CSV table of C-alpha atoms in Angstrom, one decimal:
chain,number,residue,atom,x,y,z
A,1467,UNK,CA,95.4,102.7,139.2
A,1468,UNK,CA,94.0,99.6,140.8
A,1469,UNK,CA,95.8,98.2,143.9
A,1470,UNK,CA,97.4,94.8,143.4
A,1471,UNK,CA,97.9,92.0,146.0
A,1472,UNK,CA,101.4,92.1,147.3
A,1473,UNK,CA,103.6,89.4,148.5
A,1474,UNK,CA,102.6,89.9,152.1
A,1475,UNK,CA,99.3,88.5,151.3
A,1476,UNK,CA,97.1,91.6,151.3
A,1477,UNK,CA,93.8,90.9,149.5
A,1478,UNK,CA,93.4,91.5,145.8
A,1479,UNK,CA,91.4,94.5,144.6
A,1480,UNK,CA,88.0,93.6,143.2
A,1481,UNK,CA,88.1,96.6,141.0
A,1482,UNK,CA,84.7,97.8,142.1
A,1483,UNK,CA,85.3,99.2,145.6
A,1484,UNK,CA,86.0,103.0,145.5
A,1485,UNK,CA,88.6,104.7,147.7
A,1486,UNK,CA,90.6,103.2,150.6
A,1487,UNK,CA,88.4,100.1,150.8
A,1488,UNK,CA,90.2,98.6,148.0
A,1489,UNK,CA,93.3,98.1,150.3
A,1490,UNK,CA,91.5,96.2,153.0
A,1491,UNK,CA,92.1,92.9,151.4
A,1492,UNK,CA,88.5,92.0,150.8
A,1493,UNK,CA,85.5,93.7,149.3
A,1494,UNK,CA,83.6,95.9,151.8
A,1495,UNK,CA,80.6,96.7,149.5
A,1496,UNK,CA,77.5,94.7,149.4
A,1497,UNK,CA,76.7,93.3,145.9
A,1498,UNK,CA,73.4,95.1,145.8
A,1499,UNK,CA,75.2,98.4,145.9
A,1500,UNK,CA,77.0,97.6,142.8
A,1501,UNK,CA,73.9,96.4,141.0
A,1502,UNK,CA,72.1,99.7,142.0
A,1503,UNK,CA,75.0,101.7,140.9
A,1504,UNK,CA,75.2,99.9,137.5
A,1505,UNK,CA,71.5,100.3,137.0
A,1506,UNK,CA,71.6,104.1,137.6
A,1507,UNK,CA,74.7,104.4,135.4
A,1508,UNK,CA,73.0,102.3,132.7
A,1509,UNK,CA,69.9,104.6,132.8
A,1510,UNK,CA,72.1,107.6,132.6
A,1511,UNK,CA,74.0,106.1,129.7
A,1512,UNK,CA,70.7,105.3,128.0
A,1513,UNK,CA,69.6,108.9,128.4
A,1514,UNK,CA,72.9,110.0,126.8
A,1515,UNK,CA,72.4,107.6,124.0
A,1516,UNK,CA,68.9,108.9,123.4
A,1517,UNK,CA,70.2,112.5,123.4
A,1518,UNK,CA,73.0,111.6,121.0
A,1519,UNK,CA,70.6,109.8,118.7
A,1520,UNK,CA,68.2,112.7,118.6
A,1521,UNK,CA,71.1,115.1,118.0
A,1522,UNK,CA,72.4,112.9,115.2
A,1523,UNK,CA,69.0,112.9,113.7
A,1524,UNK,CA,68.8,116.7,113.9
A,1525,UNK,CA,72.3,117.0,112.3
A,1526,UNK,CA,71.5,114.6,109.6
A,1527,UNK,CA,68.3,116.5,108.8
A,1528,UNK,CA,70.3,119.7,108.7
A,1529,UNK,CA,72.9,118.1,106.4
A,1530,UNK,CA,70.2,117.1,104.1
A,1531,UNK,CA,68.9,120.7,104.2
A,1532,UNK,CA,72.3,122.1,103.4
A,1533,UNK,CA,72.8,119.6,100.5
A,1534,UNK,CA,69.4,120.5,99.2
A,1535,UNK,CA,70.1,124.2,99.5
A,1536,UNK,CA,73.5,123.8,97.8
A,1537,UNK,CA,71.9,122.0,94.9
A,1538,UNK,CA,69.2,124.6,94.6
A,1539,UNK,CA,71.9,127.4,94.4
A,1540,UNK,CA,73.1,125.9,91.1
A,1541,UNK,CA,69.6,125.3,89.9
A,1542,UNK,CA,68.4,128.7,90.8
A,1543,UNK,CA,71.5,130.4,89.3
A,1544,UNK,CA,70.9,128.7,86.0
A,1545,UNK,CA,67.2,129.8,86.1
A,1546,UNK,CA,68.2,133.4,86.9
A,1547,UNK,CA,70.7,133.5,84.1
A,1548,UNK,CA,68.1,132.2,81.7
A,1549,UNK,CA,65.6,134.8,82.9
A,1550,UNK,CA,68.3,137.5,82.5
A,1551,UNK,CA,69.0,136.5,79.0
A,1552,UNK,CA,65.3,136.5,78.2
A,1553,UNK,CA,64.8,139.9,79.7
A,1554,UNK,CA,67.7,141.5,77.8
A,1555,UNK,CA,66.5,139.6,74.7
A,1556,UNK,CA,63.1,141.2,75.1
A,1557,UNK,CA,64.7,144.6,75.6
A,1558,UNK,CA,66.9,144.2,72.6
A,1559,UNK,CA,63.9,143.0,70.5
A,1560,UNK,CA,62.0,146.1,71.7
A,1561,UNK,CA,64.8,148.4,70.7
A,1562,UNK,CA,65.1,146.7,67.3
A,1563,UNK,CA,61.4,147.1,66.7
A,1564,UNK,CA,61.5,150.7,67.7
A,1565,UNK,CA,64.5,151.3,65.4
A,1566,UNK,CA,62.8,149.6,62.5
A,1567,UNK,CA,59.7,151.7,63.1
A,1568,UNK,CA,61.7,155.0,63.2
A,1569,UNK,CA,63.8,154.1,60.2
A,1570,UNK,CA,60.6,153.3,58.3
A,1571,UNK,CA,59.2,156.7,59.3
A,1572,UNK,CA,62.4,158.5,58.0
A,1573,UNK,CA,62.1,156.6,54.7
A,1574,UNK,CA,58.5,157.5,54.4
A,1575,UNK,CA,59.3,161.2,55.0
A,1576,UNK,CA,62.1,161.0,52.4
A,1577,UNK,CA,59.8,159.4,49.9
A,1578,UNK,CA,57.1,162.0,50.4
A,1579,UNK,CA,59.4,165.0,50.2
A,1580,UNK,CA,61.2,163.6,47.2
A,1581,UNK,CA,58.0,162.9,45.4
A,1582,UNK,CA,56.7,166.4,46.0
A,1583,UNK,CA,59.9,168.1,44.9
A,1584,UNK,CA,60.1,165.8,41.9
A,1585,UNK,CA,56.6,166.9,40.9
A,1586,UNK,CA,57.4,170.6,41.3
A,1587,UNK,CA,60.6,170.0,39.3
A,1588,UNK,CA,58.7,168.4,36.4
A,1589,UNK,CA,56.3,171.3,36.3
A,1590,UNK,CA,59.1,173.8,36.3
A,1591,UNK,CA,61.0,172.0,33.5
A,1592,UNK,CA,57.8,172.0,31.4
A,1593,UNK,CA,57.3,175.7,32.1
A,1594,UNK,CA,60.9,176.5,31.2
A,1595,UNK,CA,60.7,174.5,28.0
A,1596,UNK,CA,57.5,176.4,26.9
A,1597,UNK,CA,59.0,179.7,27.9
A,1598,UNK,CA,62.2,179.1,25.9
A,1599,UNK,CA,60.1,178.1,22.8
A,1600,UNK,CA,58.0,181.3,23.1
A,1601,UNK,CA,61.2,183.4,23.6
A,1602,UNK,CA,62.7,182.0,20.4
A,1603,UNK,CA,59.5,182.6,18.5
A,1604,UNK,CA,59.4,186.2,19.8
A,1605,UNK,CA,63.0,186.8,18.6
A,1606,UNK,CA,62.1,185.5,15.1
A,1607,UNK,CA,59.1,187.8,15.0
A,1608,UNK,CA,61.3,190.9,15.6
A,1609,UNK,CA,63.0,190.3,12.3
A,1610,UNK,CA,59.7,190.1,10.3
A,1611,UNK,CA,59.5,192.9,7.7
A,1612,UNK,CA,55.8,192.3,6.8
A,1613,UNK,CA,53.7,194.7,9.0
A,1614,UNK,CA,50.6,192.5,8.8
A,1615,UNK,CA,52.5,189.4,9.7
A,1616,UNK,CA,54.4,191.2,12.4
A,1617,UNK,CA,51.1,192.5,14.0
A,1618,UNK,CA,49.5,189.1,13.9
A,1619,UNK,CA,52.6,187.4,15.4
A,1620,UNK,CA,53.0,190.0,18.1
A,1621,UNK,CA,49.4,189.5,19.1
A,1622,UNK,CA,49.8,185.7,19.4
A,1623,UNK,CA,53.0,186.1,21.5
A,1624,UNK,CA,51.2,188.5,23.8
A,1625,UNK,CA,48.3,186.0,24.3
A,1626,UNK,CA,50.7,183.2,24.8
A,1627,UNK,CA,52.7,185.1,27.4
A,1628,UNK,CA,49.6,185.9,29.3
A,1629,UNK,CA,48.7,182.2,29.5
A,1630,UNK,CA,52.2,180.9,29.9
A,1631,UNK,CA,52.7,178.5,32.9
A,1632,UNK,CA,56.1,180.1,33.6
A,1633,UNK,CA,54.3,183.3,34.8
A,1634,UNK,CA,52.0,181.3,37.1
A,1635,UNK,CA,54.7,179.3,38.8
A,1636,UNK,CA,55.7,179.8,42.5
A,1637,UNK,CA,59.4,179.9,42.4
A,1638,UNK,CA,59.7,178.6,46.0
A,1639,UNK,CA,60.1,174.9,47.0
A,1640,UNK,CA,56.9,173.4,48.2
A,1641,UNK,CA,58.8,171.1,50.6
A,1642,UNK,CA,61.7,171.9,52.9
A,1643,UNK,CA,64.8,169.7,52.9
A,1644,UNK,CA,64.9,169.9,56.7
A,1645,UNK,CA,64.8,166.4,58.4
A,1646,UNK,CA,65.6,167.5,61.9
A,1647,UNK,CA,62.1,166.8,63.1
A,1648,UNK,CA,62.9,163.1,62.9
A,1649,UNK,CA,66.1,163.3,65.0
A,1650,UNK,CA,66.2,161.5,68.3
A,1651,UNK,CA,67.8,162.2,71.6
A,1652,UNK,CA,68.3,159.1,73.7
A,1653,UNK,CA,70.4,160.7,76.5
A,1654,UNK,CA,67.7,160.1,79.1
A,1655,UNK,CA,67.1,156.6,77.9
A,1656,UNK,CA,70.8,155.9,78.0
A,1657,UNK,CA,71.0,157.2,81.5
A,1658,UNK,CA,68.0,155.0,82.4
A,1659,UNK,CA,69.6,151.9,80.9
A,1660,UNK,CA,72.8,152.6,82.7
A,1661,UNK,CA,70.8,152.7,85.9
A,1662,UNK,CA,69.3,149.3,85.3
A,1663,UNK,CA,69.8,146.9,88.2
A,1664,UNK,CA,68.3,143.9,89.7
A,1665,UNK,CA,64.7,144.3,90.9
A,1666,UNK,CA,64.6,144.3,94.7
A,1667,UNK,CA,63.5,140.8,95.7
A,1668,UNK,CA,60.6,141.0,98.2
A,1669,UNK,CA,61.7,140.1,101.7
A,1670,UNK,CA,60.4,136.9,103.3
A,1671,UNK,CA,57.1,137.4,105.1
A,1672,UNK,CA,56.9,136.5,108.8
A,1673,UNK,CA,54.1,134.2,109.9
A,1674,UNK,CA,52.3,135.3,113.0
A,1675,UNK,CA,51.8,132.2,115.2
A,1676,UNK,CA,49.5,134.0,117.6
A,1677,UNK,CA,47.1,134.8,114.7
A,1678,UNK,CA,47.2,131.3,113.2
A,1679,UNK,CA,44.3,129.1,114.1
A,1680,UNK,CA,43.2,125.4,113.5
A,1681,UNK,CA,39.5,125.1,114.2
A,1682,UNK,CA,36.3,123.6,112.7
A,1683,UNK,CA,38.3,121.6,110.1
A,1684,UNK,CA,39.9,124.7,108.9
A,1685,UNK,CA,43.4,126.2,109.2
A,1686,UNK,CA,44.0,129.9,109.1
A,1687,UNK,CA,47.5,131.2,108.5
A,1688,UNK,CA,48.4,134.9,109.0
A,1689,UNK,CA,51.6,136.7,108.1
A,1690,UNK,CA,53.1,140.2,107.8
A,1691,UNK,CA,56.0,141.8,105.9
A,1692,UNK,CA,59.0,142.8,108.0
A,1693,UNK,CA,58.9,146.2,106.3
A,1694,UNK,CA,56.3,148.0,104.1
A,1695,UNK,CA,56.6,147.1,100.4
A,1696,UNK,CA,54.1,148.7,98.1
A,1697,UNK,CA,55.4,146.7,95.1
A,1698,UNK,CA,54.0,143.4,96.5
A,1699,UNK,CA,51.4,142.1,94.0
A,1700,UNK,CA,50.4,138.8,95.7
A,1701,UNK,CA,51.4,136.0,98.0
A,1702,UNK,CA,52.0,132.3,97.5
A,1703,UNK,CA,51.0,129.9,100.3
A,1704,UNK,CA,52.4,126.4,100.4
A,1705,UNK,CA,51.3,123.6,102.9
A,1706,UNK,CA,51.6,119.9,103.4
A,1707,UNK,CA,50.4,117.4,105.9
A,1708,UNK,CA,53.0,115.6,108.1
A,1709,UNK,CA,53.3,113.4,111.2
A,1710,UNK,CA,56.5,115.2,112.3
A,1711,UNK,CA,56.5,117.8,115.0
A,1712,UNK,CA,58.8,120.8,114.7
A,1713,UNK,CA,60.6,122.3,111.6
A,1714,UNK,CA,59.7,120.7,108.2
A,1715,UNK,CA,62.0,118.0,106.9
A,1716,UNK,CA,63.6,118.0,103.5
A,1717,UNK,CA,62.6,114.4,102.8
A,1718,UNK,CA,58.9,114.2,103.3
A,1719,UNK,CA,56.2,111.7,102.1
A,1720,UNK,CA,54.0,114.5,100.8
A,1721,UNK,CA,54.8,117.3,98.4
A,1722,UNK,CA,53.9,120.9,99.1
A,1723,UNK,CA,50.5,122.0,97.9
A,1724,UNK,CA,50.4,125.5,96.4
A,1725,UNK,CA,47.8,128.3,96.6
A,1726,UNK,CA,48.7,131.2,94.4
A,1727,UNK,CA,47.6,134.7,93.8
A,1728,UNK,CA,46.6,135.5,97.4
A,1729,UNK,CA,46.0,139.3,97.8
A,1730,UNK,CA,45.6,139.5,101.5
A,1731,UNK,CA,48.1,138.7,104.3
A,1732,UNK,CA,45.9,135.9,105.6
A,1733,UNK,CA,44.4,132.7,104.2
A,1734,UNK,CA,42.0,130.0,105.5
A,1735,UNK,CA,42.0,126.5,104.2
A,1736,UNK,CA,38.6,125.0,104.6
A,1737,UNK,CA,37.1,121.5,104.5
A,1738,UNK,CA,40.2,119.8,105.8
A,1739,UNK,CA,40.5,116.2,106.9
A,1740,UNK,CA,43.1,115.7,109.5
A,1741,UNK,CA,44.5,112.3,108.8
A,1742,UNK,CA,47.9,113.6,109.8
A,1743,UNK,CA,49.0,115.0,113.2
A,1744,UNK,CA,50.5,118.3,111.9
A,1745,UNK,CA,50.6,120.6,108.9
A,1746,UNK,CA,53.6,122.6,107.6
A,1747,UNK,CA,53.0,126.1,106.2
A,1748,UNK,CA,55.3,128.6,104.4
A,1749,UNK,CA,54.6,131.7,102.4
A,1750,UNK,CA,56.4,134.0,100.0
A,1751,UNK,CA,55.7,137.4,98.5
A,1752,UNK,CA,55.8,138.3,94.8
A,1753,UNK,CA,56.0,141.5,92.8
A,1754,UNK,CA,55.3,141.8,89.1
A,1755,UNK,CA,58.6,140.2,88.2
A,1756,UNK,CA,60.0,137.9,90.9
A,1757,UNK,CA,59.0,135.9,94.0
A,1758,UNK,CA,60.8,136.4,97.2
A,1759,UNK,CA,62.2,133.9,99.7
A,1760,UNK,CA,60.0,131.6,101.7
A,1761,UNK,CA,59.1,132.6,105.3
A,1762,UNK,CA,60.3,130.5,108.1
A,1763,UNK,CA,58.0,127.6,108.0
A,1764,UNK,CA,55.5,126.9,110.8
A,1765,UNK,CA,54.1,123.6,112.0
A,1766,UNK,CA,50.5,123.6,113.3
A,1767,UNK,CA,49.0,120.7,115.2
A,1768,UNK,CA,45.9,119.3,113.5
A,1769,UNK,CA,43.9,117.1,115.9
A,1770,UNK,CA,41.6,114.6,114.4
A,1771,UNK,CA,40.4,111.2,115.4
A,1772,UNK,CA,40.8,108.7,112.5
A,1773,UNK,CA,39.3,105.3,112.3
A,1774,UNK,CA,37.3,103.1,109.9
A,1775,UNK,CA,34.9,100.2,110.1
A,1776,UNK,CA,36.5,96.9,111.2
A,1777,UNK,CA,35.0,94.3,108.9
A,1778,UNK,CA,36.1,91.5,111.1
A,1779,UNK,CA,33.7,92.6,113.8
A,1780,UNK,CA,30.6,92.9,111.6
A,1781,UNK,CA,27.4,90.9,111.6
A,1782,UNK,CA,27.2,88.5,108.7
A,1783,UNK,CA,24.3,90.4,107.2
A,1784,UNK,CA,26.4,93.6,106.8
A,1785,UNK,CA,28.6,94.5,103.8
A,1786,UNK,CA,31.4,96.6,105.2
A,1787,UNK,CA,34.0,98.9,103.5
A,1788,UNK,CA,36.5,101.1,105.3
A,1789,UNK,CA,34.0,104.0,105.5
A,1790,UNK,CA,30.6,102.6,104.6
A,1791,UNK,CA,28.4,99.8,105.8
A,1792,UNK,CA,25.2,98.4,104.2
A,1793,UNK,CA,22.6,95.9,105.4
A,1794,UNK,CA,22.3,92.9,103.2
A,1795,UNK,CA,19.5,90.4,103.9
A,1796,UNK,CA,21.3,87.8,101.8
A,1797,UNK,CA,24.0,87.4,104.4
A,1798,UNK,CA,26.7,89.8,103.3
A,1799,UNK,CA,26.8,88.6,99.7
A,1800,UNK,CA,30.3,89.0,98.3
A,1801,UNK,CA,31.7,90.1,101.7
A,1802,UNK,CA,34.9,88.6,102.8
A,1803,UNK,CA,36.4,88.8,106.3
A,1804,UNK,CA,38.7,91.8,106.5
A,1805,UNK,CA,41.6,91.4,108.9
A,1806,UNK,CA,43.4,94.6,108.9
A,1807,UNK,CA,46.8,94.7,110.4
A,1808,UNK,CA,46.7,98.1,112.0
A,1809,UNK,CA,49.3,97.8,114.7
A,1810,UNK,CA,49.0,101.4,115.8
A,1811,UNK,CA,45.3,101.3,116.5
A,1812,UNK,CA,45.7,99.7,120.0
A,1813,UNK,CA,44.6,96.2,119.0
A,1814,UNK,CA,45.6,94.8,122.4
A,1815,UNK,CA,42.8,96.8,124.0
A,1816,UNK,CA,40.3,96.1,121.2
A,1817,UNK,CA,39.8,92.4,121.9
A,1818,UNK,CA,39.5,93.0,125.6
A,1819,UNK,CA,36.8,95.6,125.3
A,1820,UNK,CA,34.9,93.8,122.6
A,1821,UNK,CA,34.7,90.7,124.8
A,1822,UNK,CA,33.2,92.8,127.6
A,1823,UNK,CA,30.8,95.0,125.6
A,1824,UNK,CA,27.2,94.2,124.6
A,1825,UNK,CA,25.1,96.0,122.0
A,1826,UNK,CA,22.7,98.4,123.5
A,1827,UNK,CA,20.3,98.0,120.5
A,1828,UNK,CA,18.6,94.7,120.0
A,1829,UNK,CA,18.5,93.3,116.5
A,1830,UNK,CA,15.2,93.3,114.7
A,1831,UNK,CA,16.1,89.8,113.7
A,1832,UNK,CA,18.3,88.0,116.2
A,1833,UNK,CA,20.7,85.4,114.9
A,1834,UNK,CA,21.8,82.5,117.0
A,1835,UNK,CA,25.6,82.3,117.5
A,1836,UNK,CA,25.5,78.5,117.5
A,1837,UNK,CA,23.9,78.2,114.0
A,1838,UNK,CA,26.6,80.3,112.3
A,1839,UNK,CA,29.7,78.6,110.9
A,1840,UNK,CA,33.0,79.1,112.6
A,1841,UNK,CA,35.0,82.1,111.1
A,1842,UNK,CA,38.0,84.3,111.8
A,1843,UNK,CA,35.8,86.5,113.9
A,1844,UNK,CA,34.2,83.7,116.0
A,1845,UNK,CA,35.6,85.2,119.2
A,1846,UNK,CA,33.4,88.2,118.6
A,1847,UNK,CA,30.2,86.4,117.8
A,1848,UNK,CA,28.9,87.1,121.3
A,1849,UNK,CA,28.7,90.7,120.4
A,1850,UNK,CA,27.9,90.6,116.7
A,1851,UNK,CA,25.4,87.9,116.9
A,1852,UNK,CA,22.9,90.0,118.9
A,1853,UNK,CA,22.5,92.8,116.3
A,1854,UNK,CA,23.5,94.0,112.9
A,1855,UNK,CA,26.5,95.7,114.4
A,1856,UNK,CA,30.0,96.7,113.3
A,1857,UNK,CA,32.8,98.2,115.4
A,1858,UNK,CA,35.4,100.9,114.7
A,1859,UNK,CA,39.0,99.8,114.4
A,1860,UNK,CA,40.4,102.3,116.9
A,1861,UNK,CA,40.4,102.2,120.7
A,1862,UNK,CA,39.5,105.3,122.7
A,1863,UNK,CA,41.1,105.6,126.1
A,1864,UNK,CA,40.6,109.3,126.8
A,1865,UNK,CA,39.9,112.7,125.3
A,1866,UNK,CA,37.2,114.3,123.3
A,1867,UNK,CA,36.6,113.1,119.8
A,1868,UNK,CA,34.2,113.9,116.9
A,1869,UNK,CA,33.1,112.1,113.8
A,1870,UNK,CA,30.1,112.4,111.4
A,1871,UNK,CA,27.7,109.7,110.3
A,1872,UNK,CA,25.4,110.1,107.3
A,1873,UNK,CA,22.6,107.7,106.8
A,1874,UNK,CA,21.7,106.5,103.3
A,1875,UNK,CA,18.3,107.4,102.0
A,1876,UNK,CA,16.9,103.9,102.3
A,1877,UNK,CA,18.2,103.4,105.9
A,1878,UNK,CA,15.3,102.5,108.2
A,1879,UNK,CA,17.0,102.1,111.5
A,1880,UNK,CA,20.5,102.6,112.9
A,1881,UNK,CA,22.2,103.1,116.3
A,1882,UNK,CA,25.5,104.4,117.4
A,1883,UNK,CA,27.1,103.4,120.8
A,1884,UNK,CA,28.0,105.9,123.7
A,1885,UNK,CA,27.8,109.5,122.3
A,1886,UNK,CA,25.9,112.8,122.1
A,1887,UNK,CA,23.6,113.6,119.1
A,1888,UNK,CA,23.4,117.0,117.5
A,1889,UNK,CA,21.3,118.4,114.7
A,1890,UNK,CA,23.7,118.7,111.8
A,1891,UNK,CA,22.1,121.9,110.5
A,1892,UNK,CA,21.3,123.8,113.7
A,1893,UNK,CA,23.9,122.2,116.0
A,1894,UNK,CA,21.1,121.7,118.5
A,1895,UNK,CA,21.9,119.1,121.2
A,1896,UNK,CA,19.3,116.3,120.8
A,1897,UNK,CA,20.4,113.7,123.4
A,1898,UNK,CA,23.4,112.7,125.4
A,1899,UNK,CA,24.4,109.4,126.9
A,1900,UNK,CA,26.4,109.9,130.0
A,1901,UNK,CA,28.3,107.1,131.8
A,1902,UNK,CA,31.7,106.2,133.3
A,1903,UNK,CA,34.0,103.7,131.7
A,1904,UNK,CA,36.3,101.4,133.6
A,1905,UNK,CA,38.0,100.3,130.3
A,1906,UNK,CA,38.8,101.8,126.9
A,1907,UNK,CA,35.8,102.0,124.5
A,1908,UNK,CA,35.3,101.5,120.8
A,1909,UNK,CA,32.9,103.2,118.4
A,1910,UNK,CA,30.0,100.9,117.6
A,1911,UNK,CA,27.4,101.1,114.8
A,1912,UNK,CA,24.2,99.1,114.1
A,1913,UNK,CA,22.3,99.4,110.8
A,1914,UNK,CA,19.2,97.6,109.6
A,1915,UNK,CA,18.1,98.2,106.0
A,1916,UNK,CA,20.1,100.8,104.0
A,1917,UNK,CA,23.5,101.9,105.2
A,1918,UNK,CA,25.7,104.5,106.8
A,1919,UNK,CA,28.7,106.5,105.6
A,1920,UNK,CA,31.4,107.4,108.0
A,1921,UNK,CA,33.5,110.6,108.1
A,1922,UNK,CA,36.5,110.8,110.4
A,1923,UNK,CA,39.6,112.9,110.9
A,1924,UNK,CA,37.4,115.9,111.9
A,1925,UNK,CA,37.6,118.4,114.7
A,1926,UNK,CA,34.9,119.1,117.3
A,1927,UNK,CA,33.1,122.2,115.9
A,1928,UNK,CA,33.3,125.3,117.9
A,1929,UNK,CA,29.5,125.6,118.0
A,1930,UNK,CA,29.3,122.2,119.7
A,1931,UNK,CA,32.0,123.1,122.1
A,1932,UNK,CA,30.1,126.1,123.2
A,1933,UNK,CA,27.0,124.1,123.8
A,1934,UNK,CA,28.9,121.6,125.9
A,1935,UNK,CA,30.1,124.3,128.3
A,1936,UNK,CA,26.5,124.8,129.5
A,1937,UNK,CA,25.6,121.1,129.4
A,1938,UNK,CA,26.9,119.8,132.7
A,1939,UNK,CA,30.5,120.2,131.8
A,1940,UNK,CA,30.5,117.6,129.1
A,1941,UNK,CA,33.1,119.6,127.1
A,1942,UNK,CA,35.6,119.3,129.9
A,1943,UNK,CA,35.3,115.5,130.5
A,1944,UNK,CA,38.3,113.5,129.6
A,1945,UNK,CA,36.2,110.5,128.7
A,1946,UNK,CA,33.4,112.2,126.8
A,1947,UNK,CA,32.8,111.2,123.2
A,1948,UNK,CA,31.2,113.4,120.6
A,1949,UNK,CA,29.5,112.2,117.4
A,1950,UNK,CA,27.1,113.8,115.0
A,1951,UNK,CA,24.2,112.0,113.3
A,1952,UNK,CA,23.0,113.4,110.0
């Protein structure tokens, strides 16, 4: 509780002095002490605010993850139910087909046996009818008194008996009435059906960070199963580029790209262009029926130096696009000044360096600055007026960077500022410019007749890195720049 001035005239408390000094009637603390104390408290509070803001962002991201997971529970449940109905439907259809086939087999057996027995029955009936007729005729012959007629009739009866079908018949059924060979016993199958259960879902693979590698514009991801599973048929790898470090976010600008049917526990993405700072990876295992859960995602850093041609810095005889430049003797026919608002490219340093740089390659056809009309890039005419030159739109303050330049077939002459040249096929070092810079630098290009194509967002190839180690320590220089002319 703050001390208050009493009626005896003791000084009022300023509310700032700590401890007993509040009771002395006047402030004993210099004002500078309060200012320093407030500044330190303000800094501490700012750190707390930053920490809370970061924590809020993490919690918000986690809440979005939970909501997304909760939504997926319903979606995936519906999908599983549909799949279950389909599987049992297929099983029921299979049983119905088997039942129909077996019933048809029984009917065919019945028809065959019935036909055979019916044929035998017909033959027997005919034989019986003939035998009864012959018996009646024999009885009548016995009562014949005429010897000659009796002898003749008796001989006929004897011949007919000898040839009678009744005496050649087999009095045994040709076909058995037994149908037991078509009986079934589904006891084992019933037991198997009762033992039906959900197919074990493959466990989530575990990505091995130590075995993952980003190099030579490629990204290799390796993983393993937490336990041996001989039912794994293949793996599915998903990846996406991102500018966020750490765990992947639910809401992301880019969707996951999918690579299916991977048979090994390792995969290498080739020919990448690193226009983003990081890449997210996750993998899942699949058996013949179902895919397992995703692995814990991993984020790999993908270093790449990205820039394009800055059309506002180009000579008037150059036609410039973002990643290509062409010489045009007609004075850049159809070209308009391109002012690109790339705030994140370090534009504050660009103008400073461009005002202090001069082209190292004289133009085959110098153009006087004074004879050109005033334009949006007039402040750069001191540089661009001396050669057919265009600059990159990114400032380089430190580090080691790599890009590729491919000349068009009709290109007669071109130059590139402050770099090392390598043979694109053999990676042989051709020449290196070495110097020290007091200020940031900018990629510079000169072209006369023909044109150049620019490829950025690439990594320094391992082969070039190895050459640099034996080349005066160029690879370890913080200010060394690497380019590749093709």
